[in-house]
Amino acid sequence: MTTEWMKQPAVMSAYGLDGKKAFKDCFSAASLENILFYVFAFAVWSLESLFDLHRDEVDLLIERLEPHTLRWYVAKAKNYMQGYSLVTDCDYYDTSKLSASEIEAARVVKYAVATEKNTVVYIKVARQGEDGNPQALTDGQLAGLRSYLEEIKDAGVSIQVRNEPADSMQISLVIYYDPTLLTISSNGTGVLPDGSEPVREAVKSVITGLPFNGVFRKSDLMAALQDLPCVKVADITSVKVKAKNAVTGPVEVVGYSVPESGYYEITSLDVDYKPYNTVG
């Protein structure tokens, strides 16, 4: 600011400046000019600080007035921190003294989705297992999450937390394979020369790649199998699913399925390999 001021022709003429010296070389700390610049700079800084405070207050008011959507409940569930208390009379934590790794470790809910039915908000949740896949929360984690949600939820809103082990999935396939690319081992497994099992890996990739509470489509599984160079024809003979707490047996999937728990676990994968031969 002082540099630009000293470049002005009127200033240079009034003070007899040659433009080669800095402001501090021409005016002492006790000079009227230096004091005026200090006062002006302080006033501008104070005004900017006041605007920042005003913006924070407005943001807080907007947040308090904003109707809480299902996305809000999902975000809050994921923000739950095991072993920490909320700021008094607030719905957030004081993380100013925590490292990023400590915050990440405390946030045990890695997967969440919220739905509403008959004025009840249902929240499916899961943590992340050591294998990177969803797993049910522990009893202690679930109890803490429920207490936290009861404290931050809107008055009059009923919340049901669903924390279930993975829905089991049983898959049966018939694969017509290219004998020049795929070899069937003695135990009936289809392997490539590098030892990999492309069919099983493709099936696993489709199921584990589903988003939390994502829709499983048999057509997606078929497309993944047909994309394998070693597979000439694929036929999905059966896909059955069963929620952990279901009272009935596995249910055949017709077209698509949504997991009750939010995620699937393949408990059975039977593949009947047959060589592809078009010669009659």
Coordinates of C-alpha atoms in Angstrom, one line a residue:
M1 CA 0.0 0.0 0.0
T2 CA 2.8 2.4 0.9
T3 CA 4.7 1.4 -2.3
E4 CA 1.8 2.4 -4.5
W5 CA 1.3 5.6 -2.6
M6 CA 4.9 6.7 -3.1
K7 CA 4.6 6.1 -6.9
Q8 CA 2.0 8.8 -7.3
P9 CA 3.4 11.9 -9.1
A10 CA 1.6 14.3 -6.7
V11 CA 3.3 12.6 -3.7
M12 CA 6.7 12.5 -5.3
S13 CA 6.4 16.2 -6.1
A14 CA 5.1 17.2 -2.7
Y15 CA 7.8 15.3 -0.7
G16 CA 10.6 15.7 -3.3
L17 CA 11.0 11.9 -3.7
D18 CA 13.1 10.4 -6.5
G19 CA 11.3 7.0 -6.5
K20 CA 14.5 5.0 -5.5
K21 CA 13.9 4.7 -1.8
A22 CA 11.3 2.7 0.2
F23 CA 8.7 4.2 2.4
K24 CA 10.6 3.3 5.6
D25 CA 13.7 5.1 4.3
C26 CA 11.8 8.3 3.8
F27 CA 9.4 8.3 6.8
S28 CA 10.2 7.4 10.4
A29 CA 8.0 5.2 12.6
A30 CA 6.8 8.3 14.5
S31 CA 5.9 10.3 11.4
L32 CA 2.4 11.4 10.8
E33 CA 2.3 9.6 7.4
N34 CA 3.4 6.3 9.0
I35 CA 0.8 6.6 11.8
L36 CA -2.0 7.4 9.3
F37 CA -1.1 4.3 7.2
Y38 CA -1.1 2.1 10.3
V39 CA -4.5 3.4 11.5
F40 CA -6.0 2.9 8.0
A41 CA -4.5 -0.6 7.7
F42 CA -5.8 -1.6 11.2
A43 CA -9.2 -0.2 10.3
V44 CA -9.4 -2.3 7.1
W45 CA -8.3 -5.4 9.0
S46 CA -10.9 -4.8 11.7
L47 CA -13.6 -4.4 9.1
E48 CA -12.6 -7.6 7.3
S49 CA -12.7 -9.4 10.7
L50 CA -16.1 -8.1 11.4
F51 CA -17.4 -9.3 8.0
D52 CA -15.9 -12.8 8.7
L53 CA -17.7 -12.9 12.1
H54 CA -20.9 -11.8 10.4
R55 CA -20.6 -14.5 7.8
D56 CA -20.0 -17.2 10.4
E57 CA -23.1 -16.0 12.3
V58 CA -25.2 -16.0 9.2
D59 CA -24.0 -19.5 8.2
L60 CA -24.9 -20.8 11.7
L61 CA -28.3 -19.3 11.6
I62 CA -28.9 -20.8 8.1
E63 CA -27.7 -24.2 9.4
R64 CA -30.1 -24.0 12.4
L65 CA -33.1 -23.0 10.2
E66 CA -32.4 -25.5 7.4
P67 CA -34.8 -28.5 7.4
H68 CA -32.8 -31.7 8.2
T69 CA -32.9 -33.9 5.1
L70 CA -32.1 -37.6 4.8
R71 CA -28.6 -36.6 3.5
W72 CA -28.1 -34.6 6.8
Y73 CA -28.8 -37.8 8.8
V74 CA -26.3 -39.7 6.7
A75 CA -23.7 -37.1 7.1
K76 CA -24.3 -36.9 10.9
A77 CA -24.1 -40.7 11.2
K78 CA -20.7 -40.7 9.4
N79 CA -19.5 -37.9 11.7
Y80 CA -20.1 -39.9 14.8
M81 CA -16.9 -40.3 16.8
Q82 CA -16.6 -43.2 19.1
G83 CA -15.1 -42.3 22.5
Y84 CA -15.7 -38.5 22.2
S85 CA -18.4 -36.2 23.5
L86 CA -20.3 -33.5 21.6
V87 CA -19.7 -29.9 22.3
T88 CA -22.3 -28.9 25.0
D89 CA -25.7 -28.1 23.4
C90 CA -24.3 -28.6 19.9
D91 CA -24.4 -31.4 17.3
Y92 CA -20.7 -31.4 16.5
Y93 CA -17.4 -32.3 18.1
D94 CA -14.4 -30.2 19.1
T95 CA -11.6 -31.6 16.9
S96 CA -9.2 -28.7 17.2
K97 CA -6.7 -30.8 19.3
L98 CA -7.0 -34.0 17.3
S99 CA -4.9 -35.1 14.4
A100 CA -6.5 -36.2 11.1
S101 CA -5.6 -39.8 11.8
E102 CA -7.3 -39.7 15.2
I103 CA -10.4 -38.2 13.7
E104 CA -10.5 -40.8 11.0
A105 CA -10.1 -43.7 13.5
A106 CA -12.8 -42.3 15.8
R107 CA -15.3 -42.1 12.9
V108 CA -16.3 -45.8 13.0
V109 CA -19.3 -45.4 10.6
K110 CA -17.9 -45.6 7.1
Y111 CA -21.1 -46.5 5.3
A112 CA -24.5 -45.1 5.8
V113 CA -27.8 -44.6 3.9
A114 CA -31.1 -43.2 5.2
T115 CA -34.6 -43.8 4.0
E116 CA -38.0 -42.8 5.3
K117 CA -41.2 -44.8 5.7
N118 CA -44.3 -44.0 7.6
T119 CA -42.6 -41.0 9.3
V120 CA -39.8 -43.2 10.6
V121 CA -36.2 -42.5 9.4
Y122 CA -34.3 -45.8 8.9
I123 CA -30.5 -45.5 8.8
K124 CA -28.4 -48.5 7.6
V125 CA -24.9 -48.3 8.8
A126 CA -21.7 -50.4 8.7
R127 CA -18.0 -50.0 9.5
Q128 CA -15.1 -51.0 7.3
G129 CA -13.4 -54.3 8.0
E130 CA -9.8 -55.2 7.7
D131 CA -10.4 -56.5 4.2
G132 CA -11.8 -53.1 3.2
N133 CA -15.4 -54.4 2.9
P134 CA -18.4 -53.4 5.1
Q135 CA -19.0 -55.1 8.4
A136 CA -21.6 -54.7 11.2
L137 CA -20.7 -52.3 14.0
T138 CA -19.7 -53.8 17.3
D139 CA -22.3 -53.7 20.2
G140 CA -20.4 -50.8 21.8
Q141 CA -20.2 -48.8 18.6
L142 CA -23.9 -49.3 17.9
A143 CA -24.9 -48.3 21.4
G144 CA -22.8 -45.1 21.1
L145 CA -24.2 -44.3 17.7
R146 CA -27.8 -44.7 18.8
S147 CA -27.2 -42.4 21.8
Y148 CA -25.6 -39.8 19.6
L149 CA -28.4 -39.8 17.1
E150 CA -31.0 -39.5 19.8
E151 CA -29.2 -36.4 21.0
I152 CA -28.9 -34.6 17.7
K153 CA -32.1 -35.7 15.9
D154 CA -35.0 -33.3 15.4
A155 CA -37.7 -33.4 18.1
G156 CA -40.5 -35.7 17.2
V157 CA -38.5 -37.7 14.6
S158 CA -38.3 -41.5 15.1
I159 CA -35.0 -43.1 14.1
Q160 CA -34.3 -46.7 13.6
V161 CA -30.7 -47.8 13.1
R162 CA -30.1 -50.9 11.1
N163 CA -26.8 -52.6 11.8
E164 CA -26.9 -56.1 10.3
P165 CA -24.3 -58.6 9.0
A166 CA -24.1 -58.9 5.3
D167 CA -26.9 -60.5 3.3
S168 CA -25.7 -63.9 2.1
M169 CA -25.6 -64.6 -1.7
Q170 CA -25.5 -67.9 -3.4
I171 CA -24.6 -67.9 -7.1
S172 CA -24.7 -70.7 -9.7
L173 CA -23.3 -70.3 -13.1
V174 CA -22.7 -72.3 -16.3
I175 CA -19.7 -71.0 -18.2
Y176 CA -18.9 -72.1 -21.8
Y177 CA -15.2 -71.3 -22.0
D178 CA -12.5 -71.1 -24.7
P179 CA -10.2 -74.2 -24.1
T180 CA -7.3 -72.3 -25.7
L181 CA -7.4 -69.7 -23.0
L182 CA -8.8 -71.3 -19.9
T183 CA -7.7 -74.6 -18.2
I184 CA -9.9 -76.5 -15.8
S185 CA -8.0 -77.8 -12.9
S186 CA -8.5 -81.1 -11.1
N187 CA -10.8 -79.5 -8.6
G188 CA -13.0 -77.9 -11.3
T189 CA -11.6 -74.4 -11.1
G190 CA -11.1 -72.4 -14.3
V191 CA -7.6 -70.9 -14.3
L192 CA -5.5 -68.9 -16.8
P193 CA -1.8 -69.6 -17.4
D194 CA -0.8 -67.0 -14.8
G195 CA -2.8 -68.9 -12.1
S196 CA -5.7 -66.4 -11.8
E197 CA -9.4 -67.4 -11.8
P198 CA -11.1 -64.8 -14.0
V199 CA -14.7 -66.0 -13.5
R200 CA -14.6 -66.0 -9.8
E201 CA -12.6 -62.7 -9.7
A202 CA -15.2 -61.1 -12.0
V203 CA -18.1 -62.2 -9.8
K204 CA -16.4 -61.0 -6.7
S205 CA -15.6 -57.7 -8.3
V206 CA -19.2 -57.1 -9.2
I207 CA -20.5 -57.8 -5.7
T208 CA -17.8 -56.0 -3.7
G209 CA -17.9 -53.1 -6.1
L210 CA -21.5 -52.3 -5.4
P211 CA -22.0 -49.0 -3.5
F212 CA -23.4 -49.3 0.0
N213 CA -27.1 -50.2 -0.3
G214 CA -26.5 -50.5 -4.0
V215 CA -28.8 -52.4 -6.4
F216 CA -27.5 -55.8 -7.6
R217 CA -28.6 -56.4 -11.2
K218 CA -28.2 -59.8 -12.8
S219 CA -27.6 -58.1 -16.1
D220 CA -24.5 -56.4 -14.6
L221 CA -23.1 -59.7 -13.6
M222 CA -23.8 -61.2 -17.0
A223 CA -22.1 -58.2 -18.7
A224 CA -19.0 -58.7 -16.5
L225 CA -18.8 -62.4 -17.4
Q226 CA -19.3 -61.8 -21.1
D227 CA -16.4 -59.3 -21.1
L228 CA -13.9 -62.0 -20.2
P229 CA -12.0 -63.1 -23.3
C230 CA -12.0 -66.7 -22.0
V231 CA -15.8 -66.8 -21.7
K232 CA -17.7 -67.5 -24.9
V233 CA -21.2 -67.9 -23.3
A234 CA -22.3 -67.3 -19.7
D235 CA -25.5 -68.4 -18.1
I236 CA -26.7 -67.4 -14.7
T237 CA -28.7 -70.4 -13.5
S238 CA -29.5 -69.0 -10.1
V239 CA -28.8 -66.2 -7.7
K240 CA -30.3 -66.4 -4.2
V241 CA -30.1 -63.9 -1.4
K242 CA -31.0 -64.0 2.3
A243 CA -30.9 -61.4 5.0
K244 CA -29.2 -62.5 8.2
N245 CA -32.4 -62.1 10.3
A246 CA -34.8 -63.4 7.6
V247 CA -37.2 -66.1 8.9
T248 CA -37.5 -67.7 5.5
G249 CA -34.9 -69.3 3.3
P250 CA -32.9 -67.8 0.5
V251 CA -35.0 -65.9 -2.1
E252 CA -34.3 -66.2 -5.8
V253 CA -33.3 -62.9 -7.4
V254 CA -35.5 -61.9 -10.3
G255 CA -33.9 -59.1 -12.2
Y256 CA -32.4 -57.1 -9.3
S257 CA -32.1 -57.0 -5.5
V258 CA -31.3 -54.5 -2.8
P259 CA -29.6 -55.9 0.3
E260 CA -31.4 -55.5 3.6
S261 CA -28.1 -54.9 5.5
G262 CA -26.8 -52.6 2.7
Y263 CA -24.2 -55.1 1.4
Y264 CA -23.7 -58.7 0.3
E265 CA -21.4 -61.5 1.1
I266 CA -20.9 -64.4 -1.4
T267 CA -21.4 -67.5 0.7
S268 CA -21.6 -69.9 -2.2
L269 CA -20.3 -69.7 -5.8
D270 CA -20.8 -72.8 -8.0
V271 CA -19.4 -72.7 -11.5
D272 CA -20.1 -75.4 -14.1
Y273 CA -17.4 -75.1 -16.7
K274 CA -18.1 -76.5 -20.2
P275 CA -15.9 -76.2 -23.3
Y276 CA -17.3 -74.1 -26.0
N277 CA -17.7 -76.2 -29.2
T278 CA -19.7 -75.2 -32.2
V279 CA -18.9 -78.3 -34.2
G280 CA -22.0 -80.5 -34.3

